[in-house]
Amino acid sequence: MFSLELTFINEDGEKTKLTVDDPRVDLSTAEIEQAMDDIIAANAFTSKGGSYVSKDSARIIERNVTEIEIA
């Protein structure tokens, strides 16, 4: 399972994260940056510290889960 973690800076200057489950794994840096710019411009999300005002970082996280059967 993959997730895309986008980190923004809010109005208070604090980092805040937005996570997207199951993103396309072939996303380009340009596509991710454009999506982050669009989120900021649309003022689509806010956090405790206010609206997102700038981009900080992004990363794709791969999570592997192994179920353990307990008898």
Tab-separated table of C-alpha atoms in Angstrom:
chain	number	residue	atom	x	y	z
A	1	MET	CA	0.000	0.000	0.000
A	2	PHE	CA	1.292	3.413	-0.943
A	3	SER	CA	0.440	6.840	0.409
A	4	LEU	CA	1.463	10.308	-0.698
A	5	GLU	CA	2.377	12.595	2.185
A	6	LEU	CA	2.294	16.313	1.382
A	7	THR	CA	3.764	18.703	3.930
A	8	PHE	CA	2.732	22.347	3.893
A	9	ILE	CA	3.546	25.411	5.980
A	10	ASN	CA	0.474	27.068	7.496
A	11	GLU	CA	-0.172	30.709	8.430
A	12	ASP	CA	1.445	30.196	11.852
A	13	GLY	CA	4.645	28.955	10.185
A	14	GLU	CA	4.063	25.384	11.359
A	15	LYS	CA	4.336	22.236	9.259
A	16	THR	CA	1.118	20.359	8.595
A	17	LYS	CA	0.622	17.151	6.622
A	18	LEU	CA	-1.989	15.947	4.183
A	19	THR	CA	-1.967	12.242	3.290
A	20	VAL	CA	-3.484	10.745	0.146
A	21	ASP	CA	-4.023	6.976	0.144
A	22	ASP	CA	-3.246	4.885	-2.946
A	23	PRO	CA	-1.803	7.579	-5.229
A	24	ARG	CA	-0.486	6.769	-8.677
A	25	VAL	CA	3.044	5.544	-8.025
A	26	ASP	CA	4.327	7.115	-11.243
A	27	LEU	CA	3.526	10.701	-10.205
A	28	SER	CA	6.182	13.131	-11.345
A	29	THR	CA	7.680	15.826	-9.170
A	30	ALA	CA	6.043	18.429	-11.414
A	31	GLU	CA	2.595	16.846	-10.949
A	32	ILE	CA	2.991	16.746	-7.176
A	33	GLU	CA	4.211	20.347	-7.032
A	34	GLN	CA	1.308	21.494	-9.238
A	35	ALA	CA	-1.199	19.658	-7.036
A	36	MET	CA	0.279	21.302	-3.938
A	37	ASP	CA	0.122	24.724	-5.615
A	38	ASP	CA	-3.524	24.076	-6.543
A	39	ILE	CA	-4.381	23.066	-2.956
A	40	ILE	CA	-2.793	26.264	-1.626
A	41	ALA	CA	-4.452	28.487	-4.265
A	42	ALA	CA	-7.889	26.944	-3.681
A	43	ASN	CA	-7.533	27.318	0.093
A	44	ALA	CA	-8.984	23.801	0.102
A	45	PHE	CA	-7.751	22.794	3.560
A	46	THR	CA	-6.915	24.487	6.829
A	47	SER	CA	-5.178	23.375	10.001
A	48	LYS	CA	-5.081	24.515	13.626
A	49	GLY	CA	-2.524	27.101	12.542
A	50	GLY	CA	-4.585	28.421	9.658
A	51	SER	CA	-4.561	27.966	5.905
A	52	TYR	CA	-1.755	26.348	3.959
A	53	VAL	CA	0.498	29.104	2.611
A	54	SER	CA	3.515	27.297	1.127
A	55	LYS	CA	4.934	23.900	0.184
A	56	ASP	CA	7.489	22.193	2.398
A	57	SER	CA	7.990	18.646	1.111
A	58	ALA	CA	6.371	15.552	-0.349
A	59	ARG	CA	7.099	11.853	-0.207
A	60	ILE	CA	5.602	8.574	-1.305
A	61	ILE	CA	5.484	6.039	1.493
A	62	GLU	CA	5.237	2.299	0.915
A	63	ARG	CA	3.718	0.295	3.732
A	64	ASN	CA	4.029	-3.477	3.904
A	65	VAL	CA	1.752	-5.356	6.267
A	66	THR	CA	2.228	-8.991	7.208
A	67	GLU	CA	-0.685	-10.543	9.028
A	68	ILE	CA	0.236	-12.878	11.872
A	69	GLU	CA	-2.303	-15.560	12.610
A	70	ILE	CA	-2.815	-16.059	16.313
A	71	ALA	CA	-4.225	-19.444	17.314
